[in-house]
Each structure stands twice: as C-alpha cells, then as structure tokens.
mmCIF file of C-alpha atoms in Angstrom:
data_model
loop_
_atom_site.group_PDB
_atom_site.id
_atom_site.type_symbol
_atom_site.label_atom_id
_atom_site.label_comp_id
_atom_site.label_asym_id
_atom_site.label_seq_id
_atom_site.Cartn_x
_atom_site.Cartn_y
_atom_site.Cartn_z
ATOM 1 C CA UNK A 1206 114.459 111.009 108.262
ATOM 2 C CA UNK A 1207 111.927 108.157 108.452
ATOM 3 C CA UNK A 1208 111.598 106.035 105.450
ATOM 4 C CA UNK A 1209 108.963 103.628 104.752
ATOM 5 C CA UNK A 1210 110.039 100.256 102.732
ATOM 6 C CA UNK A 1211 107.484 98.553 100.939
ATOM 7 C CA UNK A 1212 107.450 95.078 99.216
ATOM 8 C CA UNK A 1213 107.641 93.835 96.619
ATOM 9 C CA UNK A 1214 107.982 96.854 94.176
ATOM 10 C CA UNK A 1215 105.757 95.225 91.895
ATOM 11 C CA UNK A 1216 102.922 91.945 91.419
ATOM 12 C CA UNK A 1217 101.556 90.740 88.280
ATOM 13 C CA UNK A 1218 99.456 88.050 89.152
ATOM 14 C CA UNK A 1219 96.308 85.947 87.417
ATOM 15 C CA UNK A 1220 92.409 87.299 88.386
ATOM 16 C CA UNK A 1221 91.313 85.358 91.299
ATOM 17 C CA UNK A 1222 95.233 85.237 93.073
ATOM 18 C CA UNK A 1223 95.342 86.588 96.836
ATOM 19 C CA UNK A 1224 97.941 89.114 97.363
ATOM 20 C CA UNK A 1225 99.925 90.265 99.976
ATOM 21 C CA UNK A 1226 102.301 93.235 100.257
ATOM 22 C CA UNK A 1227 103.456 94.578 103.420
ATOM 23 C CA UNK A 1228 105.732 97.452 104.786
ATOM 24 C CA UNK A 1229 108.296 98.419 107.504
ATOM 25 C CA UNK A 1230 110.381 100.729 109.489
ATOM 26 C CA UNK A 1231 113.499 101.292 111.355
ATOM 27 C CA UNK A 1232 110.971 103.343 114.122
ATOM 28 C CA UNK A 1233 107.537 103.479 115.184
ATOM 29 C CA UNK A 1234 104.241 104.115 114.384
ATOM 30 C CA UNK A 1235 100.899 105.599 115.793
ATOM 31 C CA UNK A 1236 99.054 104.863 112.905
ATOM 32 C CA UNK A 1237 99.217 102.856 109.654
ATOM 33 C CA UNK A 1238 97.407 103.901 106.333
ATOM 34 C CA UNK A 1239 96.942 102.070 103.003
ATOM 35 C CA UNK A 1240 95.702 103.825 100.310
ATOM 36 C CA UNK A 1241 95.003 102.681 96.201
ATOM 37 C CA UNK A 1242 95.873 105.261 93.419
ATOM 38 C CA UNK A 1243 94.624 104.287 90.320
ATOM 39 C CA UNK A 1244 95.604 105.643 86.825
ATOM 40 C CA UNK A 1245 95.376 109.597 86.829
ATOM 41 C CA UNK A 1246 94.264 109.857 89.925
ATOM 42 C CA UNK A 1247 94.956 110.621 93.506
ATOM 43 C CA UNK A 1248 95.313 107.822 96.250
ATOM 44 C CA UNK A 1249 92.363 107.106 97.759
ATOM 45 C CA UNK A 1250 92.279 105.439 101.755
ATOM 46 C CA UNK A 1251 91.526 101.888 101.474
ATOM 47 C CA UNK A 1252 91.941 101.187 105.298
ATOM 48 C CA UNK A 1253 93.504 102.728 108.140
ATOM 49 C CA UNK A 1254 94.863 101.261 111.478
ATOM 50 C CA UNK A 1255 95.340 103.098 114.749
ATOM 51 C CA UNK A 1256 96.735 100.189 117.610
ATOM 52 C CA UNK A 1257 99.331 97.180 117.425
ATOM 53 C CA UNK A 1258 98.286 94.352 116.694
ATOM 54 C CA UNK A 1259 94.664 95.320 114.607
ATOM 55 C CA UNK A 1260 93.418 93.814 112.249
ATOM 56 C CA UNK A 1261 91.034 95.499 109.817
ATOM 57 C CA UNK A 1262 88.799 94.193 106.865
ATOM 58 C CA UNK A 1263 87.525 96.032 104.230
ATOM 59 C CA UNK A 1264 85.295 93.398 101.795
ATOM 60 C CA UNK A 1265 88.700 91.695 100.421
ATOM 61 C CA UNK A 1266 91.011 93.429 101.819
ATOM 62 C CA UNK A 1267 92.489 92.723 105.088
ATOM 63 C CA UNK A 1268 95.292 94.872 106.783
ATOM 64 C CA UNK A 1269 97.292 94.621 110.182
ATOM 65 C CA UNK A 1270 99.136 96.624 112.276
ATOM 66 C CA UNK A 1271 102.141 94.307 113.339
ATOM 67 C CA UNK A 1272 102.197 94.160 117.322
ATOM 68 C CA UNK A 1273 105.780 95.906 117.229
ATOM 69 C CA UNK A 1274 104.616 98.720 115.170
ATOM 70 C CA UNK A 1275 107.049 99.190 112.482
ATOM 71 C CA UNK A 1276 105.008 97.008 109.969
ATOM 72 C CA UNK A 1277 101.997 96.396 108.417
ATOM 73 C CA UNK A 1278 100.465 94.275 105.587
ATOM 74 C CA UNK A 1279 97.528 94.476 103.829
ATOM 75 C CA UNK A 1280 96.322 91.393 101.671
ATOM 76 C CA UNK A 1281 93.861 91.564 98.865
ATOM 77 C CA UNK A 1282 91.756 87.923 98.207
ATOM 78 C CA UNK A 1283 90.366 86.781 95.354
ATOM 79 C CA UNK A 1284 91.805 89.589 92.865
ATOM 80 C CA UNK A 1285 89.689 91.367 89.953
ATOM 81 C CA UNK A 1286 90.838 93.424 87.080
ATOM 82 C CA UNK A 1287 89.800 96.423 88.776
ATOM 83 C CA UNK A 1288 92.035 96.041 91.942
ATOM 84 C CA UNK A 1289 95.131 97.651 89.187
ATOM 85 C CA UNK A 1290 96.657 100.557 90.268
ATOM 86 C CA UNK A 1291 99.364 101.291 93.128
ATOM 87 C CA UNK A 1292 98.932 100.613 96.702
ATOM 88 C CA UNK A 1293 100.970 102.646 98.800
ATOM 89 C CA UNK A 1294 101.358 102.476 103.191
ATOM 90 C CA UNK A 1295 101.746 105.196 105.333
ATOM 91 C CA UNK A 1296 102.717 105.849 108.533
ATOM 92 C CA UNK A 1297 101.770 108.730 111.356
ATOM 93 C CA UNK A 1298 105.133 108.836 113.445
ATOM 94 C CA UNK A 1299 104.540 109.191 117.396
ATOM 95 C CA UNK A 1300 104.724 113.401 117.410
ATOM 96 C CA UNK A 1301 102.586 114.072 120.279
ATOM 97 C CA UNK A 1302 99.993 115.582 118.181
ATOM 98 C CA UNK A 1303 101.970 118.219 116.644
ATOM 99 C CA UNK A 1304 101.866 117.325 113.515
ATOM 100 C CA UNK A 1305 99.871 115.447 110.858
ATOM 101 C CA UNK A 1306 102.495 114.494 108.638
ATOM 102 C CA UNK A 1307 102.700 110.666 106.863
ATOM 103 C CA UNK A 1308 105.762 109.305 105.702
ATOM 104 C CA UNK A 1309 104.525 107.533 102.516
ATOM 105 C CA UNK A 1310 106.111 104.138 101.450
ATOM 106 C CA UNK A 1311 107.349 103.647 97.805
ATOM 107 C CA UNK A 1312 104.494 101.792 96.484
ATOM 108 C CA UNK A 1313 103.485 98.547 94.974
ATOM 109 C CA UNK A 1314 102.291 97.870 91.364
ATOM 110 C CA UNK A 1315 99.644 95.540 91.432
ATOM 111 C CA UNK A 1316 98.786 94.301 87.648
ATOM 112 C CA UNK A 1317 96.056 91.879 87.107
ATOM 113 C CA UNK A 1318 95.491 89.562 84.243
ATOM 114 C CA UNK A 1319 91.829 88.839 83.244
ATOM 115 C CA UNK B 553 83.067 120.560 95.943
ATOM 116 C CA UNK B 554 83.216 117.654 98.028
ATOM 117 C CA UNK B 555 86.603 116.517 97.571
ATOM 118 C CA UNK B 556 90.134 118.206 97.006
ATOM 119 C CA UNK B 557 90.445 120.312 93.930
ATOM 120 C CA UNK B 558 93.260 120.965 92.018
ATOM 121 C CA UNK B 559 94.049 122.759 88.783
ATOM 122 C CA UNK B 560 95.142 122.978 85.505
ATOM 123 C CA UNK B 561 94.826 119.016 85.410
ATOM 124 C CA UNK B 562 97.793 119.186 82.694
ATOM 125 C CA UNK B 563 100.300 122.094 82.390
ATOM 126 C CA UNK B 564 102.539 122.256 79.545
ATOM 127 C CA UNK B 565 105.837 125.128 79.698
ATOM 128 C CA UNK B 566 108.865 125.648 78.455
ATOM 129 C CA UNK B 567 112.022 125.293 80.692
ATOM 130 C CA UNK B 568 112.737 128.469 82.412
ATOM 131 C CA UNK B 569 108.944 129.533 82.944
ATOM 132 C CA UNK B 570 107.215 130.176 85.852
ATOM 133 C CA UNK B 571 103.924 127.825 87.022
ATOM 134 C CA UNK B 572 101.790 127.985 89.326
ATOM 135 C CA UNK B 573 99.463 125.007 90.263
ATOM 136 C CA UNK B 574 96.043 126.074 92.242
ATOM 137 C CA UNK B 575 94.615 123.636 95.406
ATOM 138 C CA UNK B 576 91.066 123.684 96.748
ATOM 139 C CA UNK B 577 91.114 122.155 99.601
ATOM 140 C CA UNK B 578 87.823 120.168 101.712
ATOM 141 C CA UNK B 579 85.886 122.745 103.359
ATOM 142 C CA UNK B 580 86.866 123.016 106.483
ATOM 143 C CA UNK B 581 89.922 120.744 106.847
ATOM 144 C CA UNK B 582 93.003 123.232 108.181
ATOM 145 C CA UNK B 583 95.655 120.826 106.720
ATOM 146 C CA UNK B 584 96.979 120.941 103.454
ATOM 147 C CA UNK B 585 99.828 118.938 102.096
ATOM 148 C CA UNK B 586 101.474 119.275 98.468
ATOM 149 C CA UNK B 587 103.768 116.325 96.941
ATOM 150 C CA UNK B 588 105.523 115.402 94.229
ATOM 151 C CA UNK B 589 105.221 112.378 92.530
ATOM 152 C CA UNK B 590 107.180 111.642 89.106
ATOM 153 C CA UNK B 591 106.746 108.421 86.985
ATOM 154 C CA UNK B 592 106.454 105.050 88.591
ATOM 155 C CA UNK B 593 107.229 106.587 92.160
ATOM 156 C CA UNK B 594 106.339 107.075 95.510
ATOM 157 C CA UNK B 595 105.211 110.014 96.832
ATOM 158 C CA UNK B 596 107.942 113.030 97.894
ATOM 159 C CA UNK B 597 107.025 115.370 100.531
ATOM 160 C CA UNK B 598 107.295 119.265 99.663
ATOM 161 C CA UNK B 599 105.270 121.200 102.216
ATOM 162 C CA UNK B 600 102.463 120.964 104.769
ATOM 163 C CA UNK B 601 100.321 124.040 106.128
ATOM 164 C CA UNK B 602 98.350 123.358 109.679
ATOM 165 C CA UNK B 603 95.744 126.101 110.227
ATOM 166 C CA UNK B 604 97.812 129.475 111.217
ATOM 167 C CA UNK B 605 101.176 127.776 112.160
ATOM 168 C CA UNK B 606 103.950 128.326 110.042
ATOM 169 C CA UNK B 607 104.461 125.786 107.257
ATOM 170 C CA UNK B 608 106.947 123.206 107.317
ATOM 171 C CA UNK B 609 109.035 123.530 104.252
ATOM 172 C CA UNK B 610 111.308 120.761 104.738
ATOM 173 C CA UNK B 611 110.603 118.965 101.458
ATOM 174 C CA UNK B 612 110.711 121.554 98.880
ATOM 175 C CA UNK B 613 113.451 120.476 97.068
ATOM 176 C CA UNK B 614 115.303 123.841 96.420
ATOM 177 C CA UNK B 615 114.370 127.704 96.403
ATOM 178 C CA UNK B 616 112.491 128.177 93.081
ATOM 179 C CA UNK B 617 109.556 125.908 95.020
ATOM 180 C CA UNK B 618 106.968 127.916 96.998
ATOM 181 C CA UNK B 619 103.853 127.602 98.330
ATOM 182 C CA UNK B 620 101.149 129.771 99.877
ATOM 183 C CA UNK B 621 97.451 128.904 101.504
ATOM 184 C CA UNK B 622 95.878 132.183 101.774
ATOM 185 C CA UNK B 623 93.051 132.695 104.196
ATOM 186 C CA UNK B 624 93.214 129.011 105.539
ATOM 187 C CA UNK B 625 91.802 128.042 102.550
ATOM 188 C CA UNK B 626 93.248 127.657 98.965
ATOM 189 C CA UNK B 627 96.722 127.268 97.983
ATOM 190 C CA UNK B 628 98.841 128.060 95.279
ATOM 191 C CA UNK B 629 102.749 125.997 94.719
ATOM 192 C CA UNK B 630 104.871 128.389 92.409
ATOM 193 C CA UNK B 631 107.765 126.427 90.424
ATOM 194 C CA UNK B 632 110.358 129.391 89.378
ATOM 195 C CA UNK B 633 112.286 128.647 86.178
ATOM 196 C CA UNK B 634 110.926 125.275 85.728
ATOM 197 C CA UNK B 635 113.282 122.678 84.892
ATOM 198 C CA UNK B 636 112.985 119.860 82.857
ATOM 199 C CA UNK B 637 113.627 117.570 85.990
ATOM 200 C CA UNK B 638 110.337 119.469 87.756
ATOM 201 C CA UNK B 639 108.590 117.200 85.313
ATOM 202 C CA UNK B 640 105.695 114.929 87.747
ATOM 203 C CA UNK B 641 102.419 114.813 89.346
ATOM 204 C CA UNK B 642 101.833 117.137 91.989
ATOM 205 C CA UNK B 643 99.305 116.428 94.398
ATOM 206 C CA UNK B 644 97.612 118.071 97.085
ATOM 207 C CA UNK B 645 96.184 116.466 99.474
ATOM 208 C CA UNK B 646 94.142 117.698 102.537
ATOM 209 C CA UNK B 647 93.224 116.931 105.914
ATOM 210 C CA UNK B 648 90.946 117.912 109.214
ATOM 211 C CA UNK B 649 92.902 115.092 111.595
ATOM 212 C CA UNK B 650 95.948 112.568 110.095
ATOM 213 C CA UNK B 651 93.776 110.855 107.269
ATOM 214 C CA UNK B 652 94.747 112.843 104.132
ATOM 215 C CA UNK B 653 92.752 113.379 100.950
ATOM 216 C CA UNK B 654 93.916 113.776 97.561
ATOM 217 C CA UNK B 655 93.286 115.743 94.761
ATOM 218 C CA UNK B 656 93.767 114.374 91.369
ATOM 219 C CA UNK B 657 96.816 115.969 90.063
ATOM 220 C CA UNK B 658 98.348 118.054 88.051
ATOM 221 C CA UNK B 659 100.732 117.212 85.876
ATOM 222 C CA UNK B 660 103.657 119.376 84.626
ATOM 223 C CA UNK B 661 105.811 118.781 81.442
ATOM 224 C CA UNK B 662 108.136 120.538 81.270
ATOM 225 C CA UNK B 663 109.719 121.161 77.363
#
C-alpha cells in the first residue's frame, strides 16, 4: 500500500534553531496534514494543506505542499522547549471521496535543548 | 465532551486475557478510526468506521482484533488473548470530513 517516508527520524537541536523536516511518496496526494503529539497524548493538527504548491503559516510554523504532490515540509523557526514531542505528516490519497483514510508518516523526534 | 474520549487511560493484563478499550467519539462526526502505536513509532492503521458503511478492516493485524461502533456513536476494540507483542498505545481518532481527531490513548501492557 501507500507509505509515507519522513525525514530525518529524529532532531536534537539548541532553543532558538529553525527546523525543517519534510515527507514523501511514491504516489499522490489530495491533501497533506501535519500534526504534533506530545508526551501521553494524542496528535494534535498543527496545519493542513489542500492544493500543490501552498504554502501555509501557522505563527512559526510554515508548511508546503510540493507542486508535484508527493511531498511536503513543514519548518518550525526560532525553536522553544515546548515545540518537543513528535511531528508526524499525513496524506489523503486521491479516492474520489470514498474514503477518509490518512496514510500517516513515521514521525520525527524533535528534542530541544534550553 | 468536546474532544475524543477514550478509556481506561492505562490497562494492565496478563497474556491470554481479553481487553476491551472504549472510544467516545466528537458528537456528531460519523468517522471513527482506531490505531496502534507502540514505542517510538508511527502510527499503524487497524480499522476505520464511516457512518453505516461497512468498516474497513484492513489493518487489524490478525483475528483476535475487533472492533464495533454501535449506534454511530461509541466504539469498543476487543484484543482476544492478548499477547505480550499487543503491548502499545491505541488511539482513536475521529472525524466529520478527512481532518482526524485524537483521543489520548490508552495504553495496554501486557504481562
């Protein structure tokens, strides 16, 4: 089936760093998601992206819909303490509305030192 | 509530027990999704109700998973002699269009 790759795997990084992680796939997508879980919770929708080439803000986080639409990145500026947790991407595949399904990507650790 | 429920928020049983992990969904929102998620990974598909359609049970990952949603509302996913290797997070998430909401979890240990 469709798989959603996701890089890197993990970022530790210094409070203040930007960030950037991105994701991609062998086919298409309607839509792009990024969500944040953090610690014993549930992921939470940080931004979501509905046409190629988009580009979204949301306060320091930016996101994009790549214009071939099998990626997407979504940067983080200026980095706090309380931007930890995992960020995962996730993708609506083209299904003619049948379905809501997302294929989730694997996630990316973000770690921030104070 | 306003946002997906989901409990026991911990469940602790002995391999070769029976489970069963309760979803409240968002009012109103006729999707509901359950996944799996064990330690430091992504998130693994197991099943996916849409308002009276059958559900698509293409992720559970073999035949002592089930799930019902009865009266388009709450769910319940039954684990069948629970294996050590059912050990994770499972989270439900829910849905009115494609932007899904989650629950916070339950986790299951499994001794």
């Amino acid at each position: 089936g469709q798989q959603l790759n996701q890089s890197p795997q993990s970022m530790f990084i210094q409070e203040g760093e930007d960030v950037s992680m991105n994701c991609t796939s062998s086919s298409i997508f309607n839509t792009w998601l990024w969500y944040k879980q953090e610690p014993g919770e549930g992921p939470v929708l940080l931004i979501a992206l509905y046409k190629a080439g988009e580009l979204t803000s949301n306060g320091r986080l930016t996101a994009q819909f790549g214009i071939t639409r099998k990626d997407s990145f979504l940067n983080i500026s200026a980095s706090i303490p309380s931007d930890v947790g995992i960020y995962f991407c996730a993708g609506q595949p083209p299904s003619g509305g049948a379905t809501n399904k997302l294929i989730f990507g694997t996630g990316t650790l973000l770690a921030v030192q104070p | 509530g306003a946002g997906v429920s989901q409990s026991p928020s911990n469940k602790v049983t002995e391999k070769g027990k029976d489970v069963e992990l309760r979803c409240d969904p968002i009012s109103g929102h006729t999707a509901l999704y359950w996944y799996r998620q064990s330690l430091g990974q992504g998130l693994e598909f197991l099943i996916y109700f849409q308002g009276n359609s059958a559900p698509d049970k293409s992720g559970l990952p073999s035949d002592r998973f089930s799930a019902e949603r009865t009266g388009g509302s709450v769910s319940t996913l039954t684990i069948q002699r629970t294996q050590q290797e059912d050990s994770a997070v499972y989270l439900c998430a829910s849905s009115l269009g494609h932007i899904q909401y989650f629950g916070a979890g339950t986790r299951l240990s499994v001794l």
